[in-house]
Amino acid sequence: MSGAVYIRTFGCQMNAYDSGRMLDLLAESRGYAPVEDPAAADLIILNTCHVREKAEEKLFSELGRLKKLTAGRRVIFAVGGCVGQTEGRLIFKRAPYVDLVFGPQNYHRLPDFLTRLEQGESRLWDVDIPTEAKFDELPAVRSAGPIGSVTVQEGCDKFCTYCVVPFTRGREWSRSVERVVEEVEGLVRQGAVEIQLLGQNVNAYQSLDREGVVHDLALLIRRVALIDGVRRLRFITSHPADMNADLVEVFADVPQLAPYLHLPIQSGSDRILQAMGRGHTAAEYLAWVERLRAACPDLALASDFIVGFPGETEADFQDTLNLAERVGYDHAYSFKYSARPGTQAAQLPDPVPEPEIAARLARLQKVLERHQLAGNRRQVGRVEEVLVEGPSRPGSGELAGRDGTWRKVNFPGPESWIGTLVPVRIVEGMPNSLRGVPVVAP
Ligand code: 5AD
Ligand code: SF4
């Protein structure tokens, strides 16, 4: 069996990484070529996210749409990722034409799953979290753009009371220093300029190298920065309870480390933080922010927020607004609380009524958007190195890329600049992007 594979990815960057690895694996083992058009595919994979309700609904509506689009043809439908992991064979109930369900920790078995389907098995379902490490079984990364991602840590032991991740991705574990270095070297050879170190809770990274030296995330960053060709580095996502002094220092010491940190707070209320099981207070979080900004004055801070956690009062929410005002985030994601099956919080009393959650979310987003716009406008006049990812729109003569703070920048320039770092003077800050002019000739 070989042919064309279409993969649609939901959720976080780790899912995006996993999708890339699945494509590499299918190409190498089965000669599958990736296609952008699902109508041309023989194998359709939906790599799913379970972190919020809507993501699940999106899965089933996307499945329905794709089924219609491919009606009358034999297409293998596979559901992988975190909904696959948690819902398992229940997916066959809502979408009986699905052939295969798997999870984020066993996609290295895809070739084997396909063989079993060829041999006549149907509605195949495997959500094992295997003891063998999937990374040892995957081929080397084949394709990379200017931004290369490497999963260095997976899973989570924090068990925040609202979160499904410990159930979908399993317990915390880290890849070895050598494997990370090898993968980064491969990405750089293929043209990656920026490297992103990924982990559900990447601050929990811990591994020995061959000499027996313990590497935490800060040391891993220092090590990866030594690799020739790594011009920019980022790490995502951090848990405030796992911050440490060294991780602050790397922002001052490692020139390639981009001035950007995604440090989710979720709520500004200590009472709610405690009910969420976050393991830190708002004041402790603010103290890290202060230290980080002292080490790196240009640091762009991003966060996640959940509004309407069970029992959240107007006063608790006010604490969240105050914290958002005080930090003045450069970027933030905010979500309505969604009870996830199997989590502790799903058992909690005192749900916040839906209209109230919606109203609070709108109030919070207004504050966050105001700070984001102010931050974007503050960039005007500065010269930023922009890593060009591609044309902003085909044929527009404009390029789009990201600066070190992860802001999107559009500017005029030739396509030959794609995949390179270009110094750009920022001339305008808009709500979601910046406009600039290059300060070098093409
Ligand atoms: N409800 C709403 N938002 C959630 N997140 C995680 N779990 C939930 C949930 N049950 C959000 C958090 C997290 C981000 C990835 O998704 O803000 O940081
Ligand atoms: Fe979604 Fe979490 Fe799974 Fe990423 S790890 S896809 S955020 S549920």
CSV table of C-alpha atoms and ligand atoms in Angstrom, one decimal:
chain,number,residue,atom,x,y,z
A,1,MET,CA,0.0,0.0,0.0
A,2,SER,CA,1.4,3.4,-0.9
A,3,GLY,CA,-0.1,6.5,-2.2
A,4,ALA,CA,-1.0,9.9,-1.1
A,5,VAL,CA,-1.4,11.0,2.6
A,6,TYR,CA,-3.3,14.0,3.8
A,7,ILE,CA,-2.8,15.0,7.5
A,8,ARG,CA,-4.7,17.6,9.3
A,9,THR,CA,-3.3,18.8,12.7
A,10,PHE,CA,-5.2,20.3,15.6
A,11,GLY,CA,-3.8,21.5,18.9
A,12,CYS,CA,-0.3,22.3,20.1
A,13,GLN,CA,3.1,22.5,18.5
A,14,MET,CA,3.9,19.0,19.7
A,15,ASN,CA,1.1,17.7,17.6
A,16,ALA,CA,2.5,19.7,14.7
A,17,TYR,CA,5.8,18.1,15.3
A,18,ASP,CA,4.3,14.6,15.6
A,19,SER,CA,2.5,15.1,12.2
A,20,GLY,CA,5.8,15.9,10.6
A,21,ARG,CA,7.3,12.8,12.0
A,22,MET,CA,4.4,10.7,10.8
A,23,LEU,CA,4.8,12.0,7.3
A,24,ASP,CA,8.6,11.2,7.4
A,25,LEU,CA,7.8,7.7,8.7
A,26,LEU,CA,5.1,7.0,6.0
A,27,ALA,CA,7.4,8.3,3.3
A,28,GLU,CA,10.3,6.2,4.4
A,29,SER,CA,8.4,3.0,5.2
A,30,ARG,CA,5.6,3.0,2.6
A,31,GLY,CA,6.5,5.6,0.0
A,32,TYR,CA,3.5,7.8,0.9
A,33,ALA,CA,3.7,11.3,-0.6
A,34,PRO,CA,2.1,14.1,1.4
A,35,VAL,CA,-0.7,16.0,-0.3
A,36,GLU,CA,-2.4,19.3,0.6
A,37,ASP,CA,-5.7,18.3,-1.0
A,38,PRO,CA,-7.7,15.7,0.9
A,39,ALA,CA,-9.6,14.9,-2.3
A,40,ALA,CA,-6.4,13.4,-3.7
A,41,ALA,CA,-5.5,11.3,-0.6
A,42,ASP,CA,-5.7,7.5,-0.1
A,43,LEU,CA,-4.9,7.9,3.6
A,44,ILE,CA,-6.3,10.7,5.7
A,45,ILE,CA,-5.0,11.3,9.2
A,46,LEU,CA,-6.5,13.7,11.7
A,47,ASN,CA,-4.0,14.4,14.4
A,48,THR,CA,-6.3,15.6,17.2
A,49,CYS,CA,-6.3,17.7,20.4
A,50,HIS,CA,-8.4,17.0,23.5
A,51,VAL,CA,-7.5,19.9,25.6
A,52,ARG,CA,-10.8,21.8,25.1
A,53,GLU,CA,-14.3,20.8,24.0
A,54,LYS,CA,-14.3,22.7,20.8
A,55,ALA,CA,-11.3,20.8,19.5
A,56,GLU,CA,-13.3,17.6,19.8
A,57,GLU,CA,-16.3,19.0,18.0
A,58,LYS,CA,-13.9,20.2,15.3
A,59,LEU,CA,-12.7,16.7,14.8
A,60,PHE,CA,-16.1,15.2,14.1
A,61,SER,CA,-17.2,18.0,11.8
A,62,GLU,CA,-13.9,17.7,9.9
A,63,LEU,CA,-14.3,14.0,9.7
A,64,GLY,CA,-17.8,14.4,8.3
A,65,ARG,CA,-16.6,17.0,5.8
A,66,LEU,CA,-13.7,14.8,4.6
A,67,LYS,CA,-15.9,11.8,4.3
A,68,LYS,CA,-18.3,13.6,2.0
A,69,LEU,CA,-15.4,15.0,0.0
A,70,THR,CA,-14.0,11.5,-0.7
A,71,ALA,CA,-17.4,9.8,-1.1
A,72,GLY,CA,-17.2,6.8,-3.5
A,73,ARG,CA,-13.5,6.2,-3.1
A,74,ARG,CA,-11.7,3.8,-0.8
A,75,VAL,CA,-9.8,6.1,1.6
A,76,ILE,CA,-8.3,5.0,4.9
A,77,PHE,CA,-9.4,7.3,7.7
A,78,ALA,CA,-7.2,7.4,10.8
A,79,VAL,CA,-7.6,9.4,13.9
A,80,GLY,CA,-4.4,10.0,15.9
A,81,GLY,CA,-3.4,12.3,18.7
A,82,CYS,CA,-5.0,13.1,22.0
A,83,VAL,CA,-8.7,12.5,21.1
A,84,GLY,CA,-7.6,9.2,19.8
A,85,GLN,CA,-5.9,8.4,23.0
A,86,THR,CA,-8.8,9.3,25.3
A,87,GLU,CA,-11.8,8.4,23.2
A,88,GLY,CA,-10.3,5.3,21.7
A,89,ARG,CA,-12.9,3.1,20.1
A,90,LEU,CA,-15.8,5.4,21.0
A,91,ILE,CA,-14.7,7.3,17.9
A,92,PHE,CA,-16.1,4.4,15.8
A,93,LYS,CA,-19.5,5.1,17.3
A,94,ARG,CA,-19.7,8.6,16.0
A,95,ALA,CA,-17.7,8.0,12.8
A,96,PRO,CA,-18.1,4.4,11.9
A,97,TYR,CA,-16.1,4.8,8.7
A,98,VAL,CA,-12.9,5.4,10.6
A,99,ASP,CA,-10.4,2.6,10.1
A,100,LEU,CA,-7.8,3.3,12.7
A,101,VAL,CA,-7.5,5.1,16.0
A,102,PHE,CA,-4.1,5.6,17.7
A,103,GLY,CA,-2.5,8.0,20.2
A,104,PRO,CA,0.4,10.4,20.5
A,105,GLN,CA,2.8,7.9,22.0
A,106,ASN,CA,2.4,5.0,19.5
A,107,TYR,CA,2.4,6.6,16.0
A,108,HIS,CA,5.7,4.9,15.2
A,109,ARG,CA,3.6,1.8,14.8
A,110,LEU,CA,1.8,3.3,11.8
A,111,PRO,CA,3.4,1.0,9.2
A,112,ASP,CA,2.4,-2.0,11.3
A,113,PHE,CA,-1.2,-0.6,11.6
A,114,LEU,CA,-1.4,-0.2,7.9
A,115,THR,CA,-0.2,-3.8,7.3
A,116,ARG,CA,-2.9,-5.1,9.7
A,117,LEU,CA,-5.6,-3.1,7.8
A,118,GLU,CA,-4.3,-4.6,4.5
A,119,GLN,CA,-4.6,-8.0,6.1
A,120,GLY,CA,-8.3,-7.4,6.6
A,121,GLU,CA,-8.5,-6.1,10.2
A,122,SER,CA,-10.9,-3.2,10.5
A,123,ARG,CA,-11.7,-0.6,13.1
A,124,LEU,CA,-8.2,-1.0,14.5
A,125,TRP,CA,-7.7,0.7,17.8
A,126,ASP,CA,-4.4,0.9,19.7
A,127,VAL,CA,-3.9,3.5,22.4
A,128,ASP,CA,-1.1,1.8,24.2
A,129,ILE,CA,1.5,4.0,25.8
A,130,PRO,CA,4.4,1.7,24.9
A,131,THR,CA,7.5,1.2,26.9
A,132,GLU,CA,9.7,1.4,23.8
A,133,ALA,CA,10.5,5.0,22.9
A,134,LYS,CA,8.8,6.0,19.7
A,135,PHE,CA,11.7,8.3,18.9
A,136,ASP,CA,14.1,5.3,18.7
A,137,GLU,CA,11.9,3.9,15.9
A,138,LEU,CA,11.3,6.9,13.8
A,139,PRO,CA,13.5,7.8,10.8
A,140,ALA,CA,15.6,11.0,10.8
A,141,VAL,CA,13.7,14.2,10.1
A,142,ARG,CA,13.4,14.6,6.4
A,143,SER,CA,12.0,18.0,5.8
A,144,ALA,CA,12.4,21.3,7.7
A,145,GLY,CA,11.6,24.9,6.9
A,146,PRO,CA,13.5,27.9,8.3
A,147,ILE,CA,12.0,27.0,11.8
A,148,GLY,CA,13.0,23.5,13.0
A,149,SER,CA,11.1,22.0,16.0
A,150,VAL,CA,12.4,19.3,18.2
A,151,THR,CA,10.4,17.6,20.9
A,152,VAL,CA,12.8,17.3,23.9
A,153,GLN,CA,10.4,16.5,26.6
A,154,GLU,CA,6.9,15.0,26.7
A,155,GLY,CA,4.1,14.3,29.0
A,156,CYS,CA,3.4,16.0,32.3
A,157,ASP,CA,3.4,15.0,36.0
A,158,LYS,CA,1.9,18.2,37.2
A,159,PHE,CA,-1.7,17.1,37.1
A,160,CYS,CA,-3.3,20.5,37.0
A,161,THR,CA,-6.8,19.7,38.0
A,162,TYR,CA,-8.4,20.8,34.7
A,163,CYS,CA,-5.9,19.2,32.3
A,164,VAL,CA,-6.1,16.0,30.2
A,165,VAL,CA,-2.5,16.1,29.1
A,166,PRO,CA,-1.1,13.7,31.7
A,167,PHE,CA,-3.8,11.2,30.5
A,168,THR,CA,-3.2,11.7,26.8
A,169,ARG,CA,0.6,12.1,26.6
A,170,GLY,CA,1.5,10.1,29.7
A,171,ARG,CA,4.1,10.8,32.3
A,172,GLU,CA,7.0,13.2,32.0
A,173,TRP,CA,10.1,12.0,30.2
A,174,SER,CA,13.0,13.6,28.3
A,175,ARG,CA,15.0,12.7,25.3
A,176,SER,CA,18.7,12.2,25.6
A,177,VAL,CA,21.0,15.1,25.1
A,178,GLU,CA,22.7,13.3,22.2
A,179,ARG,CA,19.5,12.6,20.4
A,180,VAL,CA,18.4,16.2,20.7
A,181,VAL,CA,21.8,17.5,19.4
A,182,GLU,CA,21.7,15.0,16.5
A,183,GLU,CA,18.3,16.1,15.5
A,184,VAL,CA,19.1,19.8,15.7
A,185,GLU,CA,22.2,19.2,13.6
A,186,GLY,CA,20.0,17.4,11.0
A,187,LEU,CA,17.5,20.3,11.0
A,188,VAL,CA,20.3,22.9,10.5
A,189,ARG,CA,21.8,20.8,7.6
A,190,GLN,CA,18.3,21.1,6.0
A,191,GLY,CA,18.2,24.8,6.3
A,192,ALA,CA,16.7,25.5,9.7
A,193,VAL,CA,17.8,28.8,11.1
A,194,GLU,CA,15.7,28.9,14.2
A,195,ILE,CA,15.3,25.9,16.5
A,196,GLN,CA,12.4,25.5,18.9
A,197,LEU,CA,12.7,23.1,21.8
A,198,LEU,CA,9.3,21.7,22.5
A,199,GLY,CA,7.8,20.1,25.6
A,200,GLN,CA,4.5,20.0,27.4
A,201,ASN,CA,6.4,21.3,30.3
A,202,VAL,CA,9.8,21.9,28.8
A,203,ASN,CA,11.2,23.3,32.0
A,204,ALA,CA,11.0,19.8,33.4
A,205,TYR,CA,13.7,18.6,30.9
A,206,GLN,CA,16.3,16.5,32.6
A,207,SER,CA,18.7,14.1,31.0
A,208,LEU,CA,22.2,12.8,31.3
A,209,ASP,CA,24.7,13.1,28.4
A,210,ARG,CA,27.2,10.3,27.7
A,211,GLU,CA,29.6,11.7,30.2
A,212,GLY,CA,27.0,11.5,32.9
A,213,VAL,CA,26.5,15.2,33.1
A,214,VAL,CA,23.0,16.1,34.2
A,215,HIS,CA,21.4,18.5,31.7
A,216,ASP,CA,18.4,20.6,32.8
A,217,LEU,CA,16.7,22.8,30.2
A,218,ALA,CA,19.1,25.7,30.8
A,219,LEU,CA,22.1,23.5,30.1
A,220,LEU,CA,20.4,22.0,27.1
A,221,ILE,CA,19.9,25.5,25.7
A,222,ARG,CA,23.6,26.3,26.2
A,223,ARG,CA,24.5,23.0,24.5
A,224,VAL,CA,22.2,23.5,21.5
A,225,ALA,CA,23.4,27.1,21.1
A,226,LEU,CA,26.9,25.7,20.4
A,227,ILE,CA,25.7,23.9,17.3
A,228,ASP,CA,26.9,25.7,14.2
A,229,GLY,CA,24.1,27.3,12.3
A,230,VAL,CA,21.7,27.6,15.1
A,231,ARG,CA,21.0,31.3,14.8
A,232,ARG,CA,17.9,31.6,16.9
A,233,LEU,CA,16.5,29.4,19.7
A,234,ARG,CA,13.2,29.3,21.6
A,235,PHE,CA,11.7,26.9,24.1
A,236,ILE,CA,8.0,26.2,24.6
A,237,THR,CA,6.0,25.8,27.0
A,238,SER,CA,7.1,26.6,30.5
A,239,HIS,CA,5.5,26.0,33.9
A,240,PRO,CA,6.1,28.8,36.4
A,241,ALA,CA,6.6,26.3,39.2
A,242,ASP,CA,9.6,24.8,37.4
A,243,MET,CA,11.4,28.1,36.7
A,244,ASN,CA,14.9,28.4,38.1
A,245,ALA,CA,17.7,31.0,38.3
A,246,ASP,CA,19.7,29.4,35.5
A,247,LEU,CA,16.7,29.6,33.2
A,248,VAL,CA,16.6,33.3,33.8
A,249,GLU,CA,20.4,33.6,33.2
A,250,VAL,CA,20.3,32.0,29.8
A,251,PHE,CA,18.3,34.9,28.6
A,252,ALA,CA,21.2,37.2,29.5
A,253,ASP,CA,24.0,34.8,28.4
A,254,VAL,CA,23.0,33.0,25.3
A,255,PRO,CA,22.9,35.4,22.4
A,256,GLN,CA,20.8,33.1,20.1
A,257,LEU,CA,18.1,32.7,22.7
A,258,ALA,CA,15.2,34.7,21.4
A,259,PRO,CA,13.7,37.3,23.8
A,260,TYR,CA,10.4,35.4,24.1
A,261,LEU,CA,8.9,33.3,26.9
A,262,HIS,CA,5.6,31.6,27.0
A,263,LEU,CA,4.8,31.3,30.7
A,264,PRO,CA,1.2,30.5,31.3
A,265,ILE,CA,-0.4,31.8,34.4
A,266,GLN,CA,-4.0,30.6,33.9
A,267,SER,CA,-5.5,32.8,36.7
A,268,GLY,CA,-4.4,35.8,38.8
A,269,SER,CA,-6.3,34.5,41.9
A,270,ASP,CA,-4.3,32.5,44.4
A,271,ARG,CA,-7.5,30.7,45.5
A,272,ILE,CA,-8.1,29.6,41.9
A,273,LEU,CA,-4.5,28.8,41.3
A,274,GLN,CA,-4.6,26.5,44.3
A,275,ALA,CA,-7.8,24.8,43.1
A,276,MET,CA,-6.1,24.4,39.7
A,277,GLY,CA,-3.2,22.7,41.5
A,278,ARG,CA,-0.7,25.0,39.8
A,279,GLY,CA,1.8,24.9,42.7
A,280,HIS,CA,2.6,28.6,42.8
A,281,THR,CA,1.0,31.9,43.8
A,282,ALA,CA,0.4,35.0,41.7
A,283,ALA,CA,3.1,36.8,43.6
A,284,GLU,CA,5.6,34.1,42.9
A,285,TYR,CA,4.8,34.3,39.3
A,286,LEU,CA,5.2,38.1,39.3
A,287,ALA,CA,8.6,37.7,41.0
A,288,TRP,CA,9.8,35.5,38.1
A,289,VAL,CA,8.5,38.0,35.6
A,290,GLU,CA,10.5,40.7,37.4
A,291,ARG,CA,13.7,38.7,37.4
A,292,LEU,CA,13.3,37.7,33.8
A,293,ARG,CA,12.8,41.3,32.7
A,294,ALA,CA,15.8,42.4,34.7
A,295,ALA,CA,17.9,39.8,32.8
A,296,CYS,CA,16.4,40.6,29.5
A,297,PRO,CA,14.7,43.9,29.2
A,298,ASP,CA,13.3,43.2,25.7
A,299,LEU,CA,11.7,40.0,26.7
A,300,ALA,CA,8.3,39.4,25.2
A,301,LEU,CA,6.0,37.5,27.5
A,302,ALA,CA,3.1,35.3,26.5
A,303,SER,CA,0.6,33.5,28.6
A,304,ASP,CA,-2.4,31.3,28.7
A,305,PHE,CA,-5.6,32.1,30.7
A,306,ILE,CA,-8.6,30.0,31.7
A,307,VAL,CA,-11.7,31.9,32.7
A,308,GLY,CA,-14.7,30.4,34.4
A,309,PHE,CA,-12.9,27.7,36.4
A,310,PRO,CA,-15.4,26.2,38.9
A,311,GLY,CA,-15.9,28.5,41.8
A,312,GLU,CA,-14.3,31.5,40.1
A,313,THR,CA,-16.0,34.6,41.6
A,314,GLU,CA,-16.0,38.1,40.2
A,315,ALA,CA,-13.3,39.0,42.8
A,316,ASP,CA,-11.1,36.1,41.5
A,317,PHE,CA,-11.6,37.2,38.0
A,318,GLN,CA,-10.7,40.8,39.0
A,319,ASP,CA,-7.4,39.4,40.2
A,320,THR,CA,-6.8,37.9,36.8
A,321,LEU,CA,-7.6,41.2,35.1
A,322,ASN,CA,-5.2,43.0,37.5
A,323,LEU,CA,-2.5,40.5,36.8
A,324,ALA,CA,-2.9,40.9,33.0
A,325,GLU,CA,-2.7,44.7,33.4
A,326,ARG,CA,0.3,44.5,35.6
A,327,VAL,CA,2.3,42.2,33.4
A,328,GLY,CA,1.2,43.7,30.1
A,329,TYR,CA,1.6,40.6,28.0
A,330,ASP,CA,2.9,40.9,24.5
A,331,HIS,CA,0.8,38.0,23.5
A,332,ALA,CA,-1.8,35.7,25.2
A,333,TYR,CA,-4.2,32.9,24.6
A,334,SER,CA,-7.4,32.9,26.7
A,335,PHE,CA,-9.9,30.1,26.9
A,336,LYS,CA,-13.2,29.3,28.5
A,337,TYR,CA,-12.9,26.6,31.1
A,338,SER,CA,-14.0,23.3,29.7
A,339,ALA,CA,-14.6,20.3,32.0
A,340,ARG,CA,-12.5,17.4,30.7
A,341,PRO,CA,-13.6,13.9,31.4
A,342,GLY,CA,-11.4,12.1,34.0
A,343,THR,CA,-9.9,15.3,35.4
A,344,GLN,CA,-10.3,16.3,39.1
A,345,ALA,CA,-11.8,19.6,38.2
A,346,ALA,CA,-14.6,17.9,36.3
A,347,GLN,CA,-15.9,16.8,39.8
A,348,LEU,CA,-15.9,20.3,41.3
A,349,PRO,CA,-19.2,22.0,42.3
A,350,ASP,CA,-20.1,25.7,41.5
A,351,PRO,CA,-19.8,25.9,37.8
A,352,VAL,CA,-19.7,29.4,36.5
A,353,PRO,CA,-22.8,30.0,34.2
A,354,GLU,CA,-21.9,30.1,30.5
A,355,PRO,CA,-23.0,33.6,29.8
A,356,GLU,CA,-20.9,34.8,32.7
A,357,ILE,CA,-17.9,32.9,31.3
A,358,ALA,CA,-18.4,34.5,27.9
A,359,ALA,CA,-18.7,37.9,29.4
A,360,ARG,CA,-15.5,37.5,31.5
A,361,LEU,CA,-13.6,36.1,28.5
A,362,ALA,CA,-14.6,39.2,26.5
A,363,ARG,CA,-13.5,41.5,29.3
A,364,LEU,CA,-10.1,39.7,29.6
A,365,GLN,CA,-9.5,39.7,25.9
A,366,LYS,CA,-10.1,43.4,25.7
A,367,VAL,CA,-7.3,44.0,28.2
A,368,LEU,CA,-5.0,41.5,26.5
A,369,GLU,CA,-5.6,43.0,23.1
A,370,ARG,CA,-4.9,46.4,24.3
A,371,HIS,CA,-1.6,45.4,25.7
A,372,GLN,CA,-0.7,43.4,22.6
A,373,LEU,CA,-1.4,46.4,20.4
A,374,ALA,CA,0.6,48.7,22.7
A,375,GLY,CA,3.5,46.3,22.6
A,376,ASN,CA,3.3,46.1,18.8
A,377,ARG,CA,3.3,49.9,18.5
A,378,ARG,CA,6.3,50.1,20.9
A,379,GLN,CA,8.3,48.2,18.3
A,380,VAL,CA,7.9,51.0,15.8
A,381,GLY,CA,11.3,52.5,14.9
A,382,ARG,CA,13.3,49.5,16.0
A,383,VAL,CA,15.3,47.3,13.7
A,384,GLU,CA,14.5,43.7,14.2
A,385,GLU,CA,16.0,40.5,12.7
A,386,VAL,CA,13.1,38.9,10.9
A,387,LEU,CA,13.3,35.2,9.9
A,388,VAL,CA,11.5,35.1,6.6
A,389,GLU,CA,9.1,32.2,6.4
A,390,GLY,CA,7.5,32.9,3.0
A,391,PRO,CA,5.5,35.3,0.9
A,392,SER,CA,2.9,37.1,3.0
A,393,ARG,CA,0.4,36.5,0.2
A,394,PRO,CA,1.3,34.8,-3.1
A,395,GLY,CA,2.3,37.4,-5.7
A,396,SER,CA,2.1,40.3,-3.3
A,397,GLY,CA,5.8,41.1,-3.4
A,398,GLU,CA,5.6,41.0,0.4
A,399,LEU,CA,7.4,38.7,2.7
A,400,ALA,CA,6.2,37.4,6.1
A,401,GLY,CA,8.3,36.3,9.0
A,402,ARG,CA,8.8,36.5,12.7
A,403,ASP,CA,11.1,38.6,14.8
A,404,GLY,CA,12.8,37.4,18.0
A,405,THR,CA,9.8,38.3,20.1
A,406,TRP,CA,7.6,36.0,17.8
A,407,ARG,CA,5.8,39.0,16.4
A,408,LYS,CA,4.7,38.6,12.8
A,409,VAL,CA,6.3,41.1,10.4
A,410,ASN,CA,5.3,41.8,6.8
A,411,PHE,CA,7.7,43.8,4.6
A,412,PRO,CA,8.6,44.1,0.9
A,413,GLY,CA,11.4,42.0,-0.4
A,414,PRO,CA,12.5,39.3,-2.9
A,415,GLU,CA,11.6,35.6,-2.4
A,416,SER,CA,15.3,34.8,-2.4
A,417,TRP,CA,15.2,36.1,1.2
A,418,ILE,CA,12.9,33.2,2.3
A,419,GLY,CA,14.7,31.2,5.0
A,420,THR,CA,17.1,33.9,6.0
A,421,LEU,CA,17.3,36.5,8.7
A,422,VAL,CA,16.8,40.0,7.4
A,423,PRO,CA,17.1,43.2,9.4
A,424,VAL,CA,13.9,45.1,9.1
A,425,ARG,CA,12.9,48.6,10.5
A,426,ILE,CA,9.4,48.4,12.0
A,427,VAL,CA,7.2,51.2,10.7
A,428,GLU,CA,3.8,50.2,11.9
A,429,GLY,CA,2.3,48.2,14.8
A,430,MET,CA,-1.1,46.6,14.2
A,431,PRO,CA,-3.2,44.4,16.4
A,432,ASN,CA,-1.8,41.1,15.2
A,433,SER,CA,1.3,42.0,13.1
A,434,LEU,CA,3.9,44.6,12.3
A,435,ARG,CA,4.8,46.2,9.1
A,436,GLY,CA,8.4,47.0,8.2
A,437,VAL,CA,11.0,48.0,5.6
A,438,PRO,CA,14.2,46.1,5.1
A,439,VAL,CA,17.4,48.0,6.0
A,440,VAL,CA,19.5,46.0,3.5
A,441,ALA,CA,19.3,46.0,-0.3
A,442,PRO,CA,18.1,42.7,-1.9
B,1,5AD,N1,-10.3,24.2,29.8
B,1,5AD,C1,-9.9,25.3,29.2
B,1,5AD,N2,-8.6,25.5,28.9
B,1,5AD,C2,-7.7,24.6,29.1
B,1,5AD,N3,-6.4,24.5,28.8
B,1,5AD,C3,-5.9,23.3,29.3
B,1,5AD,N4,-7.0,22.6,29.8
B,1,5AD,C4,-8.1,23.4,29.7
B,1,5AD,C5,-9.4,23.2,30.1
B,1,5AD,N5,-9.8,22.0,30.6
B,1,5AD,C6,-5.6,25.6,28.3
B,1,5AD,C7,-4.6,26.1,29.3
B,1,5AD,C8,-3.3,25.6,28.7
B,1,5AD,C9,-3.6,25.6,27.2
B,1,5AD,C10,-2.7,24.7,26.4
B,1,5AD,O1,-4.9,25.2,27.1
B,1,5AD,O2,-4.6,27.5,29.3
B,1,5AD,O3,-2.2,26.3,29.1
B,2,SF4,FE1,-3.9,19.2,22.8
B,2,SF4,FE2,-2.6,18.8,24.9
B,2,SF4,FE3,-2.7,16.9,23.2
B,2,SF4,FE4,-1.3,19.1,22.6
B,2,SF4,S1,-0.9,17.6,24.2
B,2,SF4,S2,-2.7,18.1,21.3
B,2,SF4,S3,-2.6,20.6,23.7
B,2,SF4,S4,-4.4,17.7,24.4
